[in-house]
CSV table of C-alpha atoms and ligand atoms in Angstrom, one decimal:
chain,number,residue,atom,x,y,z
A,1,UNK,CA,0.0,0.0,0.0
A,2,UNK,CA,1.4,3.3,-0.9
A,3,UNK,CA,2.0,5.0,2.2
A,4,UNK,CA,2.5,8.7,0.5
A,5,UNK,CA,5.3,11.0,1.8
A,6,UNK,CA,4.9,12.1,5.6
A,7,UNK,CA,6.4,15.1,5.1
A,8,UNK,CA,4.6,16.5,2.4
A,9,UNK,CA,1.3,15.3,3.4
A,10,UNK,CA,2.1,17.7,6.8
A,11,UNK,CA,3.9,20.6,4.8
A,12,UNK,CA,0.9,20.8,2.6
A,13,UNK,CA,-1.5,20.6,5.3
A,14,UNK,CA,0.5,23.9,7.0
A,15,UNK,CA,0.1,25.6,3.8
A,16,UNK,CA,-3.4,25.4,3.7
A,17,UNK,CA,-3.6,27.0,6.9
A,18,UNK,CA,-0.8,29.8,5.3
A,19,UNK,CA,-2.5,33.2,4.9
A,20,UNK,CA,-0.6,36.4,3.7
A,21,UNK,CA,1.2,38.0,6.1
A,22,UNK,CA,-0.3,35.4,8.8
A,23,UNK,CA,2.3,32.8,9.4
A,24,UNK,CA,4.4,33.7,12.8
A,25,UNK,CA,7.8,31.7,12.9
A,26,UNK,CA,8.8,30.5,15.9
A,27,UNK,CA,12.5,29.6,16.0
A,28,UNK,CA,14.5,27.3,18.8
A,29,UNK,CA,18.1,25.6,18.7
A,30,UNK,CA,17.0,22.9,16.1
A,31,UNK,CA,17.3,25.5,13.2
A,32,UNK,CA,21.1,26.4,13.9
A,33,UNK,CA,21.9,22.8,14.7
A,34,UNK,CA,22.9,22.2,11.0
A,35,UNK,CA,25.1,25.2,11.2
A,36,UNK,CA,27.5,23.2,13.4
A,37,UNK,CA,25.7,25.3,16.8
A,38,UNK,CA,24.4,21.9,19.2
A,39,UNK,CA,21.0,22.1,20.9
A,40,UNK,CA,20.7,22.6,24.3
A,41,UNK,CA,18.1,19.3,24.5
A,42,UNK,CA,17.5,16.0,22.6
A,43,UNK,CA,20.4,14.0,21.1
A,44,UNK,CA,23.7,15.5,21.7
A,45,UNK,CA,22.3,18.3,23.5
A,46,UNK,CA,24.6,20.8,25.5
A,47,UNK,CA,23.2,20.5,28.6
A,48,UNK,CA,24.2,16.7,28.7
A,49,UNK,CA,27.4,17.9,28.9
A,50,UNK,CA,27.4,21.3,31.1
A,51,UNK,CA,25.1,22.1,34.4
A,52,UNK,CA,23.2,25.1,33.2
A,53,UNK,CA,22.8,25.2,37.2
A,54,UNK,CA,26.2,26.4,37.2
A,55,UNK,CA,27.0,28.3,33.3
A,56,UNK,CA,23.2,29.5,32.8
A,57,UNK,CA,21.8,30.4,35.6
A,58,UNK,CA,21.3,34.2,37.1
A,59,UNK,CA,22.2,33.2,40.8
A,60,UNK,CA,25.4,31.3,39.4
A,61,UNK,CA,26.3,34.2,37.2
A,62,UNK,CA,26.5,36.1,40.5
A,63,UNK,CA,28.1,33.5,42.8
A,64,UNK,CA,30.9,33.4,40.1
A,65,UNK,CA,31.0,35.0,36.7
A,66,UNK,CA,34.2,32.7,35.6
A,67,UNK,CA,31.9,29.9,35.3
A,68,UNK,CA,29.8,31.1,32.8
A,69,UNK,CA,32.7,33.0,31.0
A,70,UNK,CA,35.0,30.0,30.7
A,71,UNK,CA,31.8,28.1,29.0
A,72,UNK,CA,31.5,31.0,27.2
A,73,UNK,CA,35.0,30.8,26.1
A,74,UNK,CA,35.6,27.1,25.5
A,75,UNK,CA,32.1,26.0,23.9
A,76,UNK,CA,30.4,29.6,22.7
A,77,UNK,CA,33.0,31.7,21.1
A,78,UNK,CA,35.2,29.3,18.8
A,79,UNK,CA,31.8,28.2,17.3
A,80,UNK,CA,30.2,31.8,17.0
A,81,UNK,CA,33.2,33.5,15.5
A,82,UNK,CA,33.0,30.7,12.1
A,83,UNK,CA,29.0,29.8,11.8
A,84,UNK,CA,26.9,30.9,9.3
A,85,UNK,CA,23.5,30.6,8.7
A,86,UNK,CA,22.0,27.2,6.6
A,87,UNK,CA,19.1,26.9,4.2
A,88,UNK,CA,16.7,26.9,6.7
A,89,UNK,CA,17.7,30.2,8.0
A,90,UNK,CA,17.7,31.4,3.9
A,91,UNK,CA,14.0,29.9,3.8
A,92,UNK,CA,12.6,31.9,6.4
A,93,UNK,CA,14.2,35.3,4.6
A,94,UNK,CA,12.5,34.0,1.5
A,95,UNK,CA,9.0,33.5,3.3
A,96,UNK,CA,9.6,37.1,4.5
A,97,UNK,CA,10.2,38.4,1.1
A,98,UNK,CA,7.5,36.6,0.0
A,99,UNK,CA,4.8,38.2,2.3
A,100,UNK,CA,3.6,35.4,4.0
A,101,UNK,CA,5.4,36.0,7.3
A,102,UNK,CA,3.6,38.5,10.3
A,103,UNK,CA,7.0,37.9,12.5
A,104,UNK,CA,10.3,35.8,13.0
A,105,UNK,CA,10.4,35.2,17.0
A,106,UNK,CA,13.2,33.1,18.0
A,107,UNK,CA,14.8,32.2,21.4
A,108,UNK,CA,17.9,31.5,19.5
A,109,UNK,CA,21.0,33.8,20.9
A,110,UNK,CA,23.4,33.4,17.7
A,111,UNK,CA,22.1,36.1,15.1
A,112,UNK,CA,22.1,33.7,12.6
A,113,UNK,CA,18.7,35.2,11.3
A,114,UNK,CA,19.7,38.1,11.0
A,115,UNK,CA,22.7,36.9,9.2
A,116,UNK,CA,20.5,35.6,6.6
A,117,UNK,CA,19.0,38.7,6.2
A,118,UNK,CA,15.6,38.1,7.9
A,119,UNK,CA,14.8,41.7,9.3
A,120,UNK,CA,12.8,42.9,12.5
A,121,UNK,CA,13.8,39.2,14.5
A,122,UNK,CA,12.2,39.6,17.8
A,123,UNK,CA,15.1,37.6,20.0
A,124,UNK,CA,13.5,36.1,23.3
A,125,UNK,CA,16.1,35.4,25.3
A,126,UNK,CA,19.5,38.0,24.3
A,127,UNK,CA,22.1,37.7,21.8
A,128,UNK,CA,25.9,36.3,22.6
A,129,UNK,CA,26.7,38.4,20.3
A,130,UNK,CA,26.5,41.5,22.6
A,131,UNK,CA,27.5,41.9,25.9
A,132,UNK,CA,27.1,44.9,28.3
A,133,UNK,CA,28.8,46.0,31.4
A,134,UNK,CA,26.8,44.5,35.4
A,135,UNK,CA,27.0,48.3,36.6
A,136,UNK,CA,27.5,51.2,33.9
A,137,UNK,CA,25.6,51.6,30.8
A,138,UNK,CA,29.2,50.0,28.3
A,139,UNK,CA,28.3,47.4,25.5
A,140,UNK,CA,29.7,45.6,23.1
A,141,UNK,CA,30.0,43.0,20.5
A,142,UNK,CA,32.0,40.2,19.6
A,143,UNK,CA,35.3,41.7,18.2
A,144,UNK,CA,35.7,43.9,20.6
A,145,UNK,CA,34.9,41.1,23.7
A,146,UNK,CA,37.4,38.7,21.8
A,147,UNK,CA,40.2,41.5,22.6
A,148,UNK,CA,38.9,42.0,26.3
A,149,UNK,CA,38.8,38.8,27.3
A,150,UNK,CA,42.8,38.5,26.3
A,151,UNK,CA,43.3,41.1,29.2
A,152,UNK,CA,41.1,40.4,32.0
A,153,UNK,CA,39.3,37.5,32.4
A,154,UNK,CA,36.2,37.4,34.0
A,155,UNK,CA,36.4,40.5,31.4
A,156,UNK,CA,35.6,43.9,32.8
A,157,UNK,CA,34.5,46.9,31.8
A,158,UNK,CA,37.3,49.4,30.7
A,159,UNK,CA,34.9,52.3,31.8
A,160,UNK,CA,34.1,51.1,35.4
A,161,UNK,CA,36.0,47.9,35.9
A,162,UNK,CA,33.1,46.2,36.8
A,163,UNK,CA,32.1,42.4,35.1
A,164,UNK,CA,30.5,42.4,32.1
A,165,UNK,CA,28.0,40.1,30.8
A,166,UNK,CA,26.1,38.8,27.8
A,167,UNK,CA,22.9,40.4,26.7
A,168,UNK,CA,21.5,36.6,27.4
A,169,UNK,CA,18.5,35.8,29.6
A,170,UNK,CA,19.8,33.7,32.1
A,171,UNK,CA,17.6,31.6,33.7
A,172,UNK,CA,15.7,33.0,36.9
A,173,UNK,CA,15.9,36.4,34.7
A,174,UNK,CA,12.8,38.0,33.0
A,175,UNK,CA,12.9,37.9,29.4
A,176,UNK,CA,13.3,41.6,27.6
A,177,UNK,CA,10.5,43.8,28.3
A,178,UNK,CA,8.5,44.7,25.4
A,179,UNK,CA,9.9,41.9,23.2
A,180,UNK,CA,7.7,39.4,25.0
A,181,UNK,CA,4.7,41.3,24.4
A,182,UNK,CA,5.6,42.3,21.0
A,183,UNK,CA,5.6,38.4,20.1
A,184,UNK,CA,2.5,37.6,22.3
A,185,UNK,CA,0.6,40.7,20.1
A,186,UNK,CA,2.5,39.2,16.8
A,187,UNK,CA,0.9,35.9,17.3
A,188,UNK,CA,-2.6,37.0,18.3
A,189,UNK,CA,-2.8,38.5,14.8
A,190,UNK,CA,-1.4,35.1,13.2
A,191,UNK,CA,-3.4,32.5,11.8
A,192,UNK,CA,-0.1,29.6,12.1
A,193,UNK,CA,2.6,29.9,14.1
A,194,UNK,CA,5.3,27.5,12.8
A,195,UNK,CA,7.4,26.1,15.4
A,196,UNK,CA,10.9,24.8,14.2
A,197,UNK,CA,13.5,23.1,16.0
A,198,UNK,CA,12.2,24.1,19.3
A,199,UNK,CA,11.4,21.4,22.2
A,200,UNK,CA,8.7,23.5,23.0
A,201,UNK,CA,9.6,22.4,26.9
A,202,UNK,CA,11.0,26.4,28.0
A,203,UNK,CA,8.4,28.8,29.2
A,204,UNK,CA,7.5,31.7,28.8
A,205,UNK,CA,9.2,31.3,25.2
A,206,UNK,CA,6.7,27.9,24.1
A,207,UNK,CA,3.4,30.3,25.0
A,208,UNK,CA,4.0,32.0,21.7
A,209,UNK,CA,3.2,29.6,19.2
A,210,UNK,CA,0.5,28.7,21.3
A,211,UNK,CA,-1.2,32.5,20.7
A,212,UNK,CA,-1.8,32.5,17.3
A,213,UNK,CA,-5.1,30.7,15.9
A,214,UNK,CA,-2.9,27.3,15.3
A,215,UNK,CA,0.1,25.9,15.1
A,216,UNK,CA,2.6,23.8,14.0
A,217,UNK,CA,5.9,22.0,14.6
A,218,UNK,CA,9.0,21.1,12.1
A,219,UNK,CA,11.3,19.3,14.8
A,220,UNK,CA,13.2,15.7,14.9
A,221,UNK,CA,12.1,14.9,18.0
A,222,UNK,CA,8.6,14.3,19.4
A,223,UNK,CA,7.4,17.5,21.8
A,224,UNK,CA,5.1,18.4,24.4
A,225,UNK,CA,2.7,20.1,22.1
A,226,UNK,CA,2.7,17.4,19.2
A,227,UNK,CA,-0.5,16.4,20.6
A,228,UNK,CA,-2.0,20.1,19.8
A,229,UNK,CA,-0.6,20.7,16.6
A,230,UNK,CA,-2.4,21.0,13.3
A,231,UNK,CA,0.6,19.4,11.7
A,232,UNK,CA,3.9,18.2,12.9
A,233,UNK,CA,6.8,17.5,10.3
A,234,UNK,CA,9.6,14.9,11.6
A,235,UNK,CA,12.2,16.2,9.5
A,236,UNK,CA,15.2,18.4,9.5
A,237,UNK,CA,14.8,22.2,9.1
A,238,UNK,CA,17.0,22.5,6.1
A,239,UNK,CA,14.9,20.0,4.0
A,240,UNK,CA,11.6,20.7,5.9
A,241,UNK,CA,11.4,25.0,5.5
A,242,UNK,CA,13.3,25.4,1.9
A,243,UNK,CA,10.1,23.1,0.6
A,244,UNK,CA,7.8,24.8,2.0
A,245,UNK,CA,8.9,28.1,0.4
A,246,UNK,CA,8.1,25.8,-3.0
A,247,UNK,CA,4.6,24.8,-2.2
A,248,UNK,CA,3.7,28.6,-1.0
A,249,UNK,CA,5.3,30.0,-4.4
A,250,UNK,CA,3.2,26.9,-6.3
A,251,UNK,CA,-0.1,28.8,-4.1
A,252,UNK,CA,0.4,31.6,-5.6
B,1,LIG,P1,16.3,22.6,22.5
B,1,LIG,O1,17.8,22.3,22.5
B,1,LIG,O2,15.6,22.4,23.8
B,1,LIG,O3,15.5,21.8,21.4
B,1,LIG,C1,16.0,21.7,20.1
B,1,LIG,C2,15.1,20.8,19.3
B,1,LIG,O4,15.6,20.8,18.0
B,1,LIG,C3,15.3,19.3,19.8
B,1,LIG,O5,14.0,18.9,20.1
B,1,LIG,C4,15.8,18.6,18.5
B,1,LIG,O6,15.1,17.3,18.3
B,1,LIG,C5,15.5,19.5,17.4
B,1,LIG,N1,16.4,19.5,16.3
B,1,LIG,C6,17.8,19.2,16.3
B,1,LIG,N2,18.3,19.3,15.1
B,1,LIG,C7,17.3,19.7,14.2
B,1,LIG,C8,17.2,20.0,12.8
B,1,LIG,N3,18.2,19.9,12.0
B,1,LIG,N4,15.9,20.3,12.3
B,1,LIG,C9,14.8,20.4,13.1
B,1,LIG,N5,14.9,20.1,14.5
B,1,LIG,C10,16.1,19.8,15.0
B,1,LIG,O7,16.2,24.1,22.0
B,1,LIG,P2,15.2,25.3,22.3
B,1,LIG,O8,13.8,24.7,22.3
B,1,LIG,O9,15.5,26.4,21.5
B,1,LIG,O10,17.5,29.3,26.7
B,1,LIG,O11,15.5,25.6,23.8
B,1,LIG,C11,14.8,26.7,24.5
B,1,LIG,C12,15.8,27.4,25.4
B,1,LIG,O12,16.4,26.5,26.3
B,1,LIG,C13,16.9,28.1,24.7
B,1,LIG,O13,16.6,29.3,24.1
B,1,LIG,C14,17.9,28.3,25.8
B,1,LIG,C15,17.8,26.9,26.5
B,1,LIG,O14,18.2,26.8,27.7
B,1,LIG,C16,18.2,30.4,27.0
B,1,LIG,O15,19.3,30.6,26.4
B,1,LIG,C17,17.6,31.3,28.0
């Protein structure tokens, strides 16, 4: 018996439910993973290897910055200073250009949207990309952290001499005021919110999807909200998101 093709039975099925300017994308790990960035969950993930108890959290930032900057150092930087965004970043640009996108939300911290030229990202939980100083109103980006951290380590700011820090959300920290909101009122106005490569398991961030008038999930592994989902594609991003873009142009 001819079993069809899974994923695009559920790719079609999202597009039916794709209005202009009514699909919200919702963005986790899983979309960077094929630009050489690992998850934080699910096979591989980074926090089987590192206690984000100790390099992710806001009381153990405090307790002792080195911990987070020497994670920071050994796992964060090499790997941020060479990736570049993959097709499925390019695909979500191309939905944008092609009108069918209200927003890009994403809890990803590695600007690799906005590498791919995806404009007005709404970032959830920071950027490691910039980095701002625990007492006076310094920041910074990459480069110029790079050169810091070859002089003082826990770096510090050259202003005040005071720590600095990423413009991350730790945990226990609130998530960016307005930007929440923004993506909350985003997805109200949505009729899909695509969720891809997100374990839909970190809140507030998984609520957004949930706002708009459905959803649905590109991910390798099962989630949480599979259950709720008007389709969910097992599939990687890069194969899942660049087809999609075909079946929307063949819409039009
Ligand atoms: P997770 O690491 O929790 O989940 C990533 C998901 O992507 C997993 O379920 C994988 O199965 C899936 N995946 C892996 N490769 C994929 C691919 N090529 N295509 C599609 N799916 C793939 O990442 P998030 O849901 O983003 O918080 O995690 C949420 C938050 O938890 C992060 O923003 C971070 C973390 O702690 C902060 O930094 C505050």
């Amino acid at each position: 018996m001819d079993k069809g093709n899974p994923m695009e039975d559920a790719l079609r099925k999202i597009a039916e439910h794709c209005v202009e300017g009514g699909v919200l994308i919702f963005t986790g790990a899983g979309i960077s993973a094929e630009s050489g960035i690992p998850t934080f969950r699910g096979r591989g993930g980074l926090w089987e290897k590192y206690d984000p108890e100790k390099v992710a959290t806001a009381d153990a930032f405090r307790r002792d910055p080195s911990l987070y900057w020497r994670f920071f150092l050994d796992v964060r930087l090499p790997i941020l200073k060479k990736v570049k965004p993959n097709p499925a970043h390019y695909a979500v640009t191309q939905l944008q250009k092609d009108g069918w996108v209200s927003a890009v939300v994403t809890q990803n911290i590695d600007g690799l949207h906005q590498a791919a030229g995806t404009e007005g990202v709404l970032e959830l939980h920071g950027s490691t990309r910039r980095f701002l100083c625990t007492r006076c109103d310094f920041r910074c980006g990459l480069e110029e952290i790079d050169k810091i951290l070859l002089e003082s380590f826990p770096p510090v700011c050259e202003r005040c001499g005071a720590v600095l820090r990423p413009d991350v959300v730790l945990f226990g920290e609130a998530l960016p005021a307005g930007v929440l909101e923004a993506a909350f009122e985003a997805a109200q106005r949505s009729r899909i919110a695509l969720s891809v490569g997100s374990s839909l398991v970190v809140y507030p961030a998984a609520f957004v999807p949930q706002h708009a008038q459905s959803f649905a999930i590109i991910n390798l592994e099962p989630t949480p909200l599979d259950g709720a989902a008007v389709a969910v594609v097992r599939q990687k991003a890069s194969v899942a998101l660049p087809r999609l873009v075909e079946i929307l142009k063949e819409r039009r």
